[in-house]
N, C-alpha and C. Protein backbone atom coordinates (compact mmCIF):
# COMPACT_ATOMS: atom_id res chain seq x y z
N MET A 1 -172.73 112.94 -27.88
CA MET A 1 -173.58 111.79 -27.90
C MET A 1 -172.92 110.64 -27.18
N THR A 2 -173.60 109.94 -26.26
CA THR A 2 -172.98 108.87 -25.49
C THR A 2 -173.06 107.57 -26.27
N PHE A 3 -172.29 106.56 -25.79
CA PHE A 3 -172.24 105.28 -26.40
C PHE A 3 -173.62 104.63 -26.33
N GLY A 4 -174.31 104.79 -25.16
CA GLY A 4 -175.62 104.13 -25.04
C GLY A 4 -176.60 104.63 -26.02
N SER A 5 -176.57 105.90 -26.41
CA SER A 5 -177.55 106.41 -27.34
C SER A 5 -177.25 105.90 -28.74
N GLU A 6 -176.03 105.55 -29.04
CA GLU A 6 -175.67 104.99 -30.30
C GLU A 6 -175.92 103.52 -30.44
N MET A 7 -176.20 102.85 -29.36
CA MET A 7 -176.40 101.45 -29.39
C MET A 7 -177.74 101.07 -30.00
N PRO A 8 -177.77 100.12 -30.91
CA PRO A 8 -179.03 99.68 -31.49
C PRO A 8 -179.96 99.11 -30.45
N ASP A 9 -181.27 99.25 -30.74
CA ASP A 9 -182.26 98.79 -29.77
C ASP A 9 -182.23 97.34 -29.53
N GLU A 10 -181.91 96.55 -30.60
CA GLU A 10 -181.87 95.10 -30.46
C GLU A 10 -180.76 94.67 -29.54
N LEU A 11 -179.56 95.35 -29.73
CA LEU A 11 -178.41 95.07 -28.90
C LEU A 11 -178.70 95.47 -27.44
N ARG A 12 -179.33 96.63 -27.18
CA ARG A 12 -179.64 97.09 -25.86
C ARG A 12 -180.58 96.15 -25.18
N GLU A 13 -181.58 95.65 -25.92
CA GLU A 13 -182.53 94.66 -25.35
C GLU A 13 -181.83 93.34 -25.01
N ALA A 14 -180.90 92.96 -25.91
CA ALA A 14 -180.21 91.70 -25.61
C ALA A 14 -179.36 91.76 -24.39
N ILE A 15 -178.73 92.88 -24.21
CA ILE A 15 -177.86 93.09 -22.99
C ILE A 15 -178.75 93.13 -21.74
N HIS A 16 -179.85 93.85 -21.84
CA HIS A 16 -180.82 93.91 -20.71
C HIS A 16 -181.30 92.54 -20.35
N GLU A 17 -181.65 91.72 -21.35
CA GLU A 17 -182.18 90.39 -21.12
C GLU A 17 -181.12 89.48 -20.46
N THR A 18 -179.82 89.59 -20.92
CA THR A 18 -178.78 88.88 -20.32
C THR A 18 -178.55 89.25 -18.86
N ARG A 19 -178.62 90.56 -18.52
CA ARG A 19 -178.45 91.05 -17.15
C ARG A 19 -179.54 90.48 -16.24
N THR A 20 -180.80 90.36 -16.78
CA THR A 20 -181.88 89.86 -15.93
C THR A 20 -181.77 88.34 -15.65
N LYS A 21 -180.86 87.61 -16.38
CA LYS A 21 -180.72 86.18 -16.18
C LYS A 21 -179.50 85.93 -15.29
N TRP A 22 -179.05 86.85 -14.49
CA TRP A 22 -177.85 86.66 -13.73
C TRP A 22 -178.02 85.49 -12.71
N GLY A 23 -179.20 85.24 -12.24
CA GLY A 23 -179.48 84.16 -11.32
C GLY A 23 -179.16 82.78 -11.88
N TRP A 24 -179.40 82.62 -13.20
CA TRP A 24 -179.13 81.34 -13.82
C TRP A 24 -177.56 81.02 -13.86
N PHE A 25 -176.80 82.09 -14.15
CA PHE A 25 -175.34 81.93 -14.09
C PHE A 25 -174.85 81.55 -12.71
N VAL A 26 -175.38 82.17 -11.71
CA VAL A 26 -174.98 81.84 -10.34
C VAL A 26 -175.44 80.44 -10.03
N PHE A 27 -176.66 80.03 -10.43
CA PHE A 27 -177.12 78.66 -10.16
C PHE A 27 -176.29 77.61 -10.90
N LEU A 28 -175.93 77.93 -12.10
CA LEU A 28 -175.05 76.98 -12.90
C LEU A 28 -173.69 76.90 -12.19
N GLY A 29 -173.13 78.08 -11.72
CA GLY A 29 -171.85 78.02 -11.01
C GLY A 29 -171.90 77.15 -9.76
N ILE A 30 -172.98 77.33 -8.98
CA ILE A 30 -173.16 76.50 -7.75
C ILE A 30 -173.16 75.00 -8.17
N LEU A 31 -173.92 74.61 -9.20
CA LEU A 31 -173.97 73.23 -9.64
C LEU A 31 -172.63 72.72 -10.01
N LEU A 32 -171.85 73.55 -10.76
CA LEU A 32 -170.51 73.10 -11.11
C LEU A 32 -169.62 72.94 -9.88
N LEU A 33 -169.76 73.78 -8.91
CA LEU A 33 -168.95 73.67 -7.68
C LEU A 33 -169.34 72.36 -6.96
N ILE A 34 -170.63 72.06 -6.98
CA ILE A 34 -171.02 70.79 -6.28
C ILE A 34 -170.47 69.59 -7.03
N PHE A 35 -170.55 69.58 -8.36
CA PHE A 35 -169.99 68.55 -9.13
C PHE A 35 -168.47 68.44 -8.97
N GLY A 36 -167.81 69.58 -8.87
CA GLY A 36 -166.36 69.58 -8.63
C GLY A 36 -166.04 68.98 -7.31
N GLY A 37 -166.86 69.30 -6.23
CA GLY A 37 -166.64 68.68 -4.97
C GLY A 37 -166.84 67.15 -4.97
N ILE A 38 -167.86 66.74 -5.71
CA ILE A 38 -168.18 65.32 -5.79
C ILE A 38 -166.95 64.63 -6.51
N ALA A 39 -166.48 65.27 -7.57
CA ALA A 39 -165.35 64.71 -8.29
C ALA A 39 -164.09 64.57 -7.36
N PHE A 40 -163.87 65.58 -6.59
CA PHE A 40 -162.77 65.59 -5.61
C PHE A 40 -162.97 64.41 -4.60
N GLY A 41 -164.19 64.14 -4.24
CA GLY A 41 -164.45 63.08 -3.29
C GLY A 41 -164.23 61.69 -3.86
N ASN A 42 -164.32 61.53 -5.17
CA ASN A 42 -164.08 60.21 -5.79
C ASN A 42 -163.38 60.42 -7.07
N LEU A 43 -162.06 60.51 -7.07
CA LEU A 43 -161.29 60.86 -8.19
C LEU A 43 -161.29 59.67 -9.24
N VAL A 44 -161.46 58.47 -8.81
CA VAL A 44 -161.50 57.36 -9.76
C VAL A 44 -162.70 57.45 -10.62
N VAL A 45 -163.91 57.70 -9.99
CA VAL A 45 -165.13 57.89 -10.79
C VAL A 45 -165.02 59.09 -11.69
N ALA A 46 -164.41 60.16 -11.26
CA ALA A 46 -164.20 61.33 -12.08
C ALA A 46 -163.31 61.03 -13.23
N THR A 47 -162.31 60.21 -13.01
CA THR A 47 -161.43 59.83 -14.10
C THR A 47 -162.15 59.05 -15.15
N VAL A 48 -163.01 58.11 -14.74
CA VAL A 48 -163.86 57.32 -15.67
C VAL A 48 -164.80 58.24 -16.46
N ALA A 49 -165.38 59.19 -15.72
CA ALA A 49 -166.26 60.15 -16.36
C ALA A 49 -165.54 61.01 -17.41
N SER A 50 -164.31 61.43 -17.12
CA SER A 50 -163.57 62.23 -18.07
C SER A 50 -163.22 61.36 -19.32
N VAL A 51 -162.91 60.06 -19.09
CA VAL A 51 -162.64 59.15 -20.22
C VAL A 51 -163.81 58.98 -21.09
N TYR A 52 -164.98 58.80 -20.41
CA TYR A 52 -166.27 58.72 -21.14
C TYR A 52 -166.52 59.99 -22.01
N LEU A 53 -166.24 61.10 -21.42
CA LEU A 53 -166.42 62.34 -22.15
C LEU A 53 -165.53 62.40 -23.40
N VAL A 54 -164.23 62.02 -23.26
CA VAL A 54 -163.35 61.99 -24.36
C VAL A 54 -163.81 60.99 -25.40
N GLY A 55 -164.25 59.84 -24.88
CA GLY A 55 -164.72 58.78 -25.77
C GLY A 55 -165.96 59.22 -26.56
N THR A 56 -166.86 59.92 -25.95
CA THR A 56 -168.01 60.41 -26.65
C THR A 56 -167.62 61.43 -27.75
N LEU A 57 -166.70 62.31 -27.46
CA LEU A 57 -166.25 63.26 -28.46
C LEU A 57 -165.55 62.55 -29.62
N MET A 58 -164.76 61.51 -29.31
CA MET A 58 -164.07 60.82 -30.37
C MET A 58 -165.10 59.97 -31.23
N LEU A 59 -166.08 59.43 -30.64
CA LEU A 59 -167.13 58.69 -31.35
C LEU A 59 -167.86 59.70 -32.31
N ILE A 60 -168.24 60.79 -31.82
CA ILE A 60 -168.96 61.82 -32.65
C ILE A 60 -167.98 62.25 -33.77
N GLY A 61 -166.72 62.55 -33.45
CA GLY A 61 -165.82 62.96 -34.48
C GLY A 61 -165.58 61.87 -35.52
N GLY A 62 -165.49 60.64 -35.11
CA GLY A 62 -165.31 59.54 -36.00
C GLY A 62 -166.53 59.36 -36.91
N ILE A 63 -167.74 59.48 -36.40
CA ILE A 63 -168.94 59.30 -37.24
C ILE A 63 -169.04 60.43 -38.28
N VAL A 64 -168.71 61.65 -37.85
CA VAL A 64 -168.70 62.79 -38.72
C VAL A 64 -167.69 62.59 -39.88
N GLU A 65 -166.51 62.11 -39.56
CA GLU A 65 -165.51 61.94 -40.59
C GLU A 65 -165.92 60.76 -41.54
N ILE A 66 -166.54 59.71 -41.03
CA ILE A 66 -166.98 58.63 -41.91
C ILE A 66 -168.04 59.13 -42.83
N ILE A 67 -168.97 59.89 -42.30
CA ILE A 67 -170.06 60.44 -43.16
C ILE A 67 -169.40 61.45 -44.24
N HIS A 68 -168.44 62.22 -43.76
CA HIS A 68 -167.79 63.15 -44.72
C HIS A 68 -167.05 62.41 -45.81
N SER A 69 -166.45 61.22 -45.47
CA SER A 69 -165.67 60.49 -46.47
C SER A 69 -166.46 60.11 -47.72
N PHE A 70 -167.83 59.87 -47.56
CA PHE A 70 -168.61 59.50 -48.67
C PHE A 70 -168.91 60.68 -49.63
N GLY A 71 -168.60 61.87 -49.14
CA GLY A 71 -168.75 63.06 -50.03
C GLY A 71 -167.53 63.47 -50.72
N VAL A 72 -166.35 62.77 -50.37
CA VAL A 72 -165.09 63.14 -51.07
C VAL A 72 -165.10 62.56 -52.46
N LYS A 73 -164.63 63.28 -53.46
CA LYS A 73 -164.70 62.87 -54.82
C LYS A 73 -163.59 61.90 -55.20
N THR A 74 -162.36 62.02 -54.62
CA THR A 74 -161.26 61.16 -55.01
C THR A 74 -161.21 59.93 -54.09
N TRP A 75 -160.71 58.85 -54.70
CA TRP A 75 -160.56 57.60 -53.90
C TRP A 75 -159.53 57.71 -52.76
N GLY A 76 -158.49 58.39 -53.05
CA GLY A 76 -157.47 58.58 -52.00
C GLY A 76 -158.04 59.33 -50.79
N GLY A 77 -158.69 60.47 -51.09
CA GLY A 77 -159.34 61.23 -50.05
C GLY A 77 -160.38 60.47 -49.32
N PHE A 78 -161.14 59.62 -50.08
CA PHE A 78 -162.26 58.87 -49.45
C PHE A 78 -161.64 57.87 -48.41
N PHE A 79 -160.61 57.14 -48.83
CA PHE A 79 -160.03 56.14 -47.90
C PHE A 79 -159.32 56.80 -46.73
N LEU A 80 -158.70 57.98 -46.98
CA LEU A 80 -158.06 58.72 -45.89
C LEU A 80 -159.06 59.16 -44.81
N TRP A 81 -160.13 59.78 -45.19
CA TRP A 81 -161.14 60.21 -44.29
C TRP A 81 -161.80 59.03 -43.60
N LEU A 82 -162.09 57.99 -44.40
CA LEU A 82 -162.69 56.86 -43.86
C LEU A 82 -161.85 56.12 -42.78
N LEU A 83 -160.55 55.95 -43.07
CA LEU A 83 -159.67 55.40 -42.11
C LEU A 83 -159.52 56.22 -40.82
N SER A 84 -159.41 57.59 -41.04
CA SER A 84 -159.34 58.46 -39.89
C SER A 84 -160.62 58.36 -39.01
N GLY A 85 -161.75 58.35 -39.64
CA GLY A 85 -162.99 58.24 -38.91
C GLY A 85 -163.18 56.90 -38.20
N LEU A 86 -162.73 55.79 -38.85
CA LEU A 86 -162.76 54.51 -38.18
C LEU A 86 -161.83 54.42 -36.99
N LEU A 87 -160.65 54.99 -37.08
CA LEU A 87 -159.72 54.97 -35.99
C LEU A 87 -160.26 55.82 -34.79
N TYR A 88 -160.88 56.98 -35.11
CA TYR A 88 -161.51 57.78 -34.06
C TYR A 88 -162.59 57.04 -33.37
N ALA A 89 -163.47 56.39 -34.22
CA ALA A 89 -164.57 55.66 -33.64
C ALA A 89 -164.11 54.47 -32.80
N ILE A 90 -163.08 53.74 -33.28
CA ILE A 90 -162.58 52.62 -32.51
C ILE A 90 -162.01 53.09 -31.12
N ALA A 91 -161.26 54.24 -31.18
CA ALA A 91 -160.76 54.76 -29.99
C ALA A 91 -161.88 55.18 -28.99
N GLY A 92 -162.87 55.78 -29.56
CA GLY A 92 -164.04 56.15 -28.69
C GLY A 92 -164.71 54.91 -28.14
N PHE A 93 -164.85 53.86 -28.88
CA PHE A 93 -165.44 52.59 -28.42
C PHE A 93 -164.61 52.07 -27.31
N LEU A 94 -163.25 52.05 -27.45
CA LEU A 94 -162.37 51.51 -26.41
C LEU A 94 -162.50 52.27 -25.12
N ALA A 95 -162.74 53.61 -25.22
CA ALA A 95 -162.95 54.41 -23.99
C ALA A 95 -164.09 53.89 -23.18
N PHE A 96 -165.14 53.43 -23.86
CA PHE A 96 -166.30 52.87 -23.10
C PHE A 96 -166.03 51.44 -22.75
N TYR A 97 -165.33 50.67 -23.50
CA TYR A 97 -165.14 49.24 -23.27
C TYR A 97 -164.13 49.06 -22.09
N ASN A 98 -163.08 49.84 -22.03
CA ASN A 98 -162.08 49.66 -21.00
C ASN A 98 -161.58 51.09 -20.61
N PRO A 99 -162.38 51.86 -19.82
CA PRO A 99 -161.96 53.24 -19.49
C PRO A 99 -160.71 53.32 -18.70
N LEU A 100 -160.40 52.38 -17.87
CA LEU A 100 -159.15 52.47 -17.07
C LEU A 100 -157.96 52.26 -17.91
N LEU A 101 -157.98 51.47 -18.93
CA LEU A 101 -156.90 51.22 -19.81
C LEU A 101 -156.64 52.48 -20.60
N VAL A 102 -157.76 53.08 -21.09
CA VAL A 102 -157.66 54.37 -21.88
C VAL A 102 -157.12 55.48 -20.97
N SER A 103 -157.48 55.49 -19.71
CA SER A 103 -156.98 56.55 -18.82
C SER A 103 -155.49 56.49 -18.65
N VAL A 104 -154.91 55.27 -18.75
CA VAL A 104 -153.46 55.13 -18.72
C VAL A 104 -152.79 55.84 -19.89
N ALA A 105 -153.38 55.65 -21.12
CA ALA A 105 -152.84 56.29 -22.27
C ALA A 105 -153.04 57.80 -22.20
N LEU A 106 -154.24 58.24 -21.82
CA LEU A 106 -154.53 59.67 -21.78
C LEU A 106 -153.64 60.34 -20.72
N THR A 107 -153.35 59.73 -19.56
CA THR A 107 -152.52 60.33 -18.60
C THR A 107 -151.10 60.49 -19.12
N PHE A 108 -150.67 59.48 -19.86
CA PHE A 108 -149.29 59.61 -20.44
C PHE A 108 -149.26 60.73 -21.45
N LEU A 109 -150.27 60.85 -22.29
CA LEU A 109 -150.28 61.94 -23.27
C LEU A 109 -150.41 63.29 -22.58
N LEU A 110 -151.14 63.31 -21.43
CA LEU A 110 -151.22 64.58 -20.67
C LEU A 110 -149.86 65.01 -20.10
N ALA A 111 -149.15 64.04 -19.60
CA ALA A 111 -147.78 64.35 -19.08
C ALA A 111 -146.88 64.86 -20.21
N VAL A 112 -146.88 64.19 -21.33
CA VAL A 112 -146.04 64.57 -22.48
C VAL A 112 -146.43 65.98 -22.99
N SER A 113 -147.78 66.19 -23.03
CA SER A 113 -148.25 67.50 -23.50
C SER A 113 -147.84 68.62 -22.64
N LEU A 114 -147.90 68.38 -21.31
CA LEU A 114 -147.53 69.46 -20.35
C LEU A 114 -146.03 69.71 -20.42
N ILE A 115 -145.21 68.68 -20.51
CA ILE A 115 -143.76 68.88 -20.65
C ILE A 115 -143.47 69.66 -21.93
N ALA A 116 -144.11 69.27 -23.08
CA ALA A 116 -143.80 69.94 -24.27
C ALA A 116 -144.31 71.39 -24.27
N SER A 117 -145.47 71.61 -23.68
CA SER A 117 -146.01 73.01 -23.58
C SER A 117 -145.12 73.86 -22.68
N GLY A 118 -144.61 73.26 -21.58
CA GLY A 118 -143.72 73.97 -20.64
C GLY A 118 -142.45 74.36 -21.33
N LEU A 119 -141.85 73.36 -22.06
CA LEU A 119 -140.65 73.68 -22.81
C LEU A 119 -140.84 74.79 -23.81
N LEU A 120 -142.00 74.80 -24.51
CA LEU A 120 -142.28 75.86 -25.49
C LEU A 120 -142.37 77.20 -24.81
N ARG A 121 -143.16 77.24 -23.70
CA ARG A 121 -143.21 78.55 -22.99
C ARG A 121 -141.87 79.01 -22.42
N LEU A 122 -141.09 78.07 -22.03
CA LEU A 122 -139.69 78.41 -21.44
C LEU A 122 -138.90 79.00 -22.64
N TRP A 123 -138.96 78.37 -23.78
CA TRP A 123 -138.16 78.83 -24.91
C TRP A 123 -138.66 80.19 -25.34
N ILE A 124 -139.99 80.44 -25.43
CA ILE A 124 -140.53 81.73 -25.85
C ILE A 124 -140.14 82.81 -24.85
N GLY A 125 -140.23 82.48 -23.53
CA GLY A 125 -139.82 83.50 -22.59
C GLY A 125 -138.39 83.89 -22.59
N ILE A 126 -137.51 82.89 -22.79
CA ILE A 126 -136.10 83.19 -22.88
C ILE A 126 -135.72 83.94 -24.16
N ARG A 127 -136.40 83.58 -25.23
CA ARG A 127 -136.11 84.22 -26.51
C ARG A 127 -136.56 85.69 -26.46
N ASP A 128 -137.71 85.98 -25.80
CA ASP A 128 -138.23 87.33 -25.79
C ASP A 128 -137.91 88.02 -24.42
N ARG A 129 -136.65 87.93 -23.99
CA ARG A 129 -136.27 88.53 -22.71
C ARG A 129 -136.41 90.04 -22.72
N SER A 130 -136.39 90.67 -23.88
CA SER A 130 -136.61 92.14 -23.95
C SER A 130 -138.06 92.54 -23.73
N ALA A 131 -138.95 91.61 -23.89
CA ALA A 131 -140.39 91.93 -23.77
C ALA A 131 -140.73 92.05 -22.27
N SER A 132 -141.76 92.83 -21.98
CA SER A 132 -142.25 92.99 -20.64
C SER A 132 -143.02 91.74 -20.24
N GLY A 133 -142.68 91.28 -19.02
CA GLY A 133 -143.39 90.10 -18.46
C GLY A 133 -142.86 88.78 -18.90
N TRP A 134 -141.64 88.79 -19.48
CA TRP A 134 -141.07 87.49 -19.97
C TRP A 134 -140.80 86.53 -18.76
N GLY A 135 -140.50 87.09 -17.63
CA GLY A 135 -140.22 86.30 -16.47
C GLY A 135 -141.40 85.45 -16.08
N TRP A 136 -142.57 86.01 -16.24
CA TRP A 136 -143.79 85.24 -15.89
C TRP A 136 -143.97 84.11 -16.84
N ILE A 137 -143.63 84.34 -18.11
CA ILE A 137 -143.75 83.29 -19.09
C ILE A 137 -142.77 82.11 -18.77
N VAL A 138 -141.57 82.51 -18.38
CA VAL A 138 -140.54 81.47 -17.98
C VAL A 138 -141.01 80.75 -16.73
N ALA A 139 -141.54 81.50 -15.76
CA ALA A 139 -142.01 80.77 -14.56
C ALA A 139 -143.15 79.86 -14.86
N ALA A 140 -144.12 80.27 -15.72
CA ALA A 140 -145.21 79.38 -16.11
C ALA A 140 -144.72 78.14 -16.81
N GLY A 141 -143.68 78.32 -17.65
CA GLY A 141 -143.13 77.16 -18.37
C GLY A 141 -142.46 76.20 -17.39
N ILE A 142 -141.72 76.75 -16.40
CA ILE A 142 -141.08 75.82 -15.42
C ILE A 142 -142.15 75.04 -14.61
N VAL A 143 -143.20 75.79 -14.13
CA VAL A 143 -144.30 75.08 -13.40
C VAL A 143 -144.97 74.01 -14.23
N THR A 144 -145.24 74.36 -15.52
CA THR A 144 -145.88 73.33 -16.35
C THR A 144 -144.97 72.10 -16.58
N ILE A 145 -143.70 72.36 -16.76
CA ILE A 145 -142.72 71.21 -16.89
C ILE A 145 -142.75 70.38 -15.67
N LEU A 146 -142.71 70.98 -14.48
CA LEU A 146 -142.66 70.30 -13.24
C LEU A 146 -143.91 69.42 -13.03
N VAL A 147 -145.08 70.01 -13.37
CA VAL A 147 -146.36 69.23 -13.25
C VAL A 147 -146.29 68.03 -14.18
N GLY A 148 -145.82 68.25 -15.44
CA GLY A 148 -145.73 67.11 -16.33
C GLY A 148 -144.77 66.05 -15.84
N LEU A 149 -143.63 66.49 -15.25
CA LEU A 149 -142.67 65.48 -14.78
C LEU A 149 -143.23 64.73 -13.52
N ILE A 150 -143.98 65.43 -12.69
CA ILE A 150 -144.58 64.76 -11.52
C ILE A 150 -145.57 63.72 -12.02
N ILE A 151 -146.36 64.06 -12.94
CA ILE A 151 -147.36 63.09 -13.48
C ILE A 151 -146.65 61.92 -14.12
N ALA A 152 -145.60 62.21 -14.91
CA ALA A 152 -144.81 61.13 -15.58
C ALA A 152 -144.16 60.23 -14.60
N SER A 153 -143.62 60.82 -13.50
CA SER A 153 -142.93 60.00 -12.50
C SER A 153 -143.83 59.02 -11.75
N GLY A 154 -145.16 59.34 -11.64
CA GLY A 154 -146.08 58.47 -11.02
C GLY A 154 -146.89 57.59 -11.96
N TRP A 155 -146.59 57.71 -13.27
CA TRP A 155 -147.35 56.92 -14.25
C TRP A 155 -146.83 55.48 -14.25
N PRO A 156 -147.62 54.45 -14.42
CA PRO A 156 -149.12 54.51 -14.74
C PRO A 156 -150.01 54.41 -13.52
N VAL A 157 -149.41 54.32 -12.26
CA VAL A 157 -150.29 54.11 -11.10
C VAL A 157 -151.23 55.29 -10.92
N ASN A 158 -150.71 56.50 -11.13
CA ASN A 158 -151.58 57.70 -10.94
C ASN A 158 -152.67 57.88 -12.01
N SER A 159 -152.67 57.02 -13.00
CA SER A 159 -153.68 57.12 -14.06
C SER A 159 -155.10 56.96 -13.50
N LEU A 160 -155.20 56.38 -12.33
CA LEU A 160 -156.55 56.15 -11.68
C LEU A 160 -157.18 57.49 -11.19
N TRP A 161 -156.36 58.50 -10.98
CA TRP A 161 -156.90 59.70 -10.34
C TRP A 161 -156.44 60.99 -10.96
N VAL A 162 -155.44 61.02 -11.84
CA VAL A 162 -154.96 62.30 -12.36
C VAL A 162 -156.01 62.96 -13.23
N LEU A 163 -156.63 62.29 -14.14
CA LEU A 163 -157.67 62.91 -14.97
C LEU A 163 -158.82 63.38 -14.20
N GLY A 164 -159.17 62.57 -13.16
CA GLY A 164 -160.32 63.00 -12.29
C GLY A 164 -159.92 64.27 -11.55
N LEU A 165 -158.69 64.38 -11.12
CA LEU A 165 -158.25 65.59 -10.40
C LEU A 165 -158.33 66.85 -11.27
N PHE A 166 -157.89 66.68 -12.53
CA PHE A 166 -157.94 67.81 -13.50
C PHE A 166 -159.39 68.16 -13.76
N LEU A 167 -160.27 67.15 -13.89
CA LEU A 167 -161.67 67.44 -14.11
C LEU A 167 -162.30 68.16 -12.95
N ALA A 168 -161.99 67.73 -11.75
CA ALA A 168 -162.51 68.38 -10.50
C ALA A 168 -162.05 69.86 -10.40
N ILE A 169 -160.74 70.09 -10.70
CA ILE A 169 -160.24 71.42 -10.63
C ILE A 169 -160.88 72.33 -11.70
N ASP A 170 -161.05 71.77 -12.89
CA ASP A 170 -161.70 72.56 -13.97
C ASP A 170 -163.15 72.84 -13.61
N LEU A 171 -163.91 71.95 -13.04
CA LEU A 171 -165.30 72.20 -12.64
C LEU A 171 -165.42 73.27 -11.58
N ILE A 172 -164.46 73.25 -10.61
CA ILE A 172 -164.46 74.25 -9.57
C ILE A 172 -164.14 75.66 -10.10
N PHE A 173 -163.16 75.73 -10.99
CA PHE A 173 -162.80 77.01 -11.57
C PHE A 173 -163.93 77.54 -12.41
N GLN A 174 -164.55 76.68 -13.25
CA GLN A 174 -165.71 77.07 -14.04
C GLN A 174 -166.83 77.56 -13.20
N GLY A 175 -167.05 76.83 -12.07
CA GLY A 175 -168.10 77.25 -11.17
C GLY A 175 -167.95 78.62 -10.61
N TRP A 176 -166.72 78.93 -10.07
CA TRP A 176 -166.44 80.18 -9.59
C TRP A 176 -166.54 81.30 -10.63
N THR A 177 -166.17 80.95 -11.89
CA THR A 177 -166.27 81.89 -12.98
C THR A 177 -167.66 82.28 -13.29
N PHE A 178 -168.56 81.24 -13.35
CA PHE A 178 -169.97 81.57 -13.59
C PHE A 178 -170.59 82.31 -12.45
N ILE A 179 -170.23 82.07 -11.16
CA ILE A 179 -170.82 82.80 -10.07
C ILE A 179 -170.36 84.24 -10.14
N ALA A 180 -169.06 84.46 -10.39
CA ALA A 180 -168.55 85.81 -10.45
C ALA A 180 -169.27 86.60 -11.59
N PHE A 181 -169.39 85.89 -12.78
CA PHE A 181 -170.03 86.57 -13.93
C PHE A 181 -171.49 86.88 -13.58
N GLY A 182 -172.21 86.02 -12.89
CA GLY A 182 -173.59 86.29 -12.48
C GLY A 182 -173.67 87.46 -11.56
N ILE A 183 -172.80 87.53 -10.56
CA ILE A 183 -172.80 88.65 -9.62
C ILE A 183 -172.47 89.92 -10.31
N THR A 184 -171.56 89.88 -11.29
CA THR A 184 -171.26 91.14 -12.08
C THR A 184 -172.46 91.58 -12.84
N LEU A 185 -173.24 90.63 -13.47
CA LEU A 185 -174.42 91.00 -14.21
C LEU A 185 -175.46 91.58 -13.27
N ARG A 186 -175.56 91.03 -12.07
CA ARG A 186 -176.58 91.57 -11.11
C ARG A 186 -176.20 92.97 -10.73
N SER A 187 -174.94 93.23 -10.49
CA SER A 187 -174.56 94.64 -10.12
C SER A 187 -174.78 95.58 -11.30
N ALA A 188 -174.48 95.07 -12.50
CA ALA A 188 -174.72 95.94 -13.68
C ALA A 188 -176.21 96.21 -13.92
N ALA A 189 -177.03 95.20 -13.63
CA ALA A 189 -178.48 95.35 -13.81
C ALA A 189 -179.04 96.35 -12.82
N HIS A 190 -178.59 96.26 -11.57
CA HIS A 190 -179.08 97.17 -10.52
C HIS A 190 -178.67 98.59 -10.84
N HIS A 191 -177.42 98.78 -11.35
CA HIS A 191 -176.91 100.06 -11.69
C HIS A 191 -177.65 100.64 -12.90
N HIS A 192 -177.99 99.71 -13.78
CA HIS A 192 -178.72 100.12 -15.00
C HIS A 192 -180.15 100.57 -14.71
N LEU A 193 -180.76 99.85 -13.75
CA LEU A 193 -182.21 100.11 -13.41
C LEU A 193 -182.35 101.22 -12.36
N LYS A 194 -181.26 101.67 -11.80
CA LYS A 194 -181.32 102.73 -10.78
C LYS A 194 -181.76 104.01 -11.38
N PRO A 195 -182.79 104.67 -10.89
CA PRO A 195 -183.32 105.85 -11.59
C PRO A 195 -182.27 107.04 -11.48
N THR A 196 -182.18 107.66 -12.63
CA THR A 196 -181.22 108.85 -12.64
C THR A 196 -181.94 110.06 -12.12
N PRO A 197 -181.22 110.85 -11.26
CA PRO A 197 -181.84 112.00 -10.67
C PRO A 197 -182.21 113.04 -11.74
N SER A 198 -183.32 113.68 -11.61
CA SER A 198 -183.74 114.71 -12.55
C SER A 198 -182.92 115.94 -12.29
N PRO A 199 -182.63 116.70 -13.30
CA PRO A 199 -181.90 117.97 -13.15
C PRO A 199 -182.71 118.98 -12.36
N PRO A 200 -182.05 119.76 -11.56
CA PRO A 200 -182.74 120.78 -10.76
C PRO A 200 -183.46 121.79 -11.59
N ALA A 201 -184.61 122.15 -11.14
CA ALA A 201 -185.39 123.15 -11.93
C ALA A 201 -184.67 124.46 -11.90
N PRO A 202 -184.76 125.21 -12.99
CA PRO A 202 -184.08 126.52 -12.98
C PRO A 202 -184.80 127.53 -12.03
């Protein structure tokens, strides 16, 4: 018995429906590529947009924590959640009030995070030298540290464009990923719909 015959009808229909929507994935990928190109063309605007995105997420997180604080039974927990929510909400408000100032802080945090992540990868790779592929982990750690040091060396002047550059690169990678996924779905759909030859008559 083949795997396809064991597959439930609902799952088979869901897979078929997804394969028929391959064009939407390609369309979304093209849109992301366009947005990534626009972001590359104006990194300052892309930086502000990324700060607005972070600010929106922090505002939402702050409001959720404030609402959650009123459901906490203890006074200590109530004030802890309320204070955390207020700090998140204030940080989100500052992102909209002065996005360039917030971009300075976020760029610094990005540099520190990259250096810390690179050091961690470097330590893991050196510690597990007996494992296969440990050299790639060490190389990735070194590259990550170098990127963090480059960002830190140009801080705070580069705060105007670093976040925008990361946003543009992420949009372009996401765009190519969606396009490749859509093309894969299209090939799978054509293969699935291709009629199977009937067995020769005896």
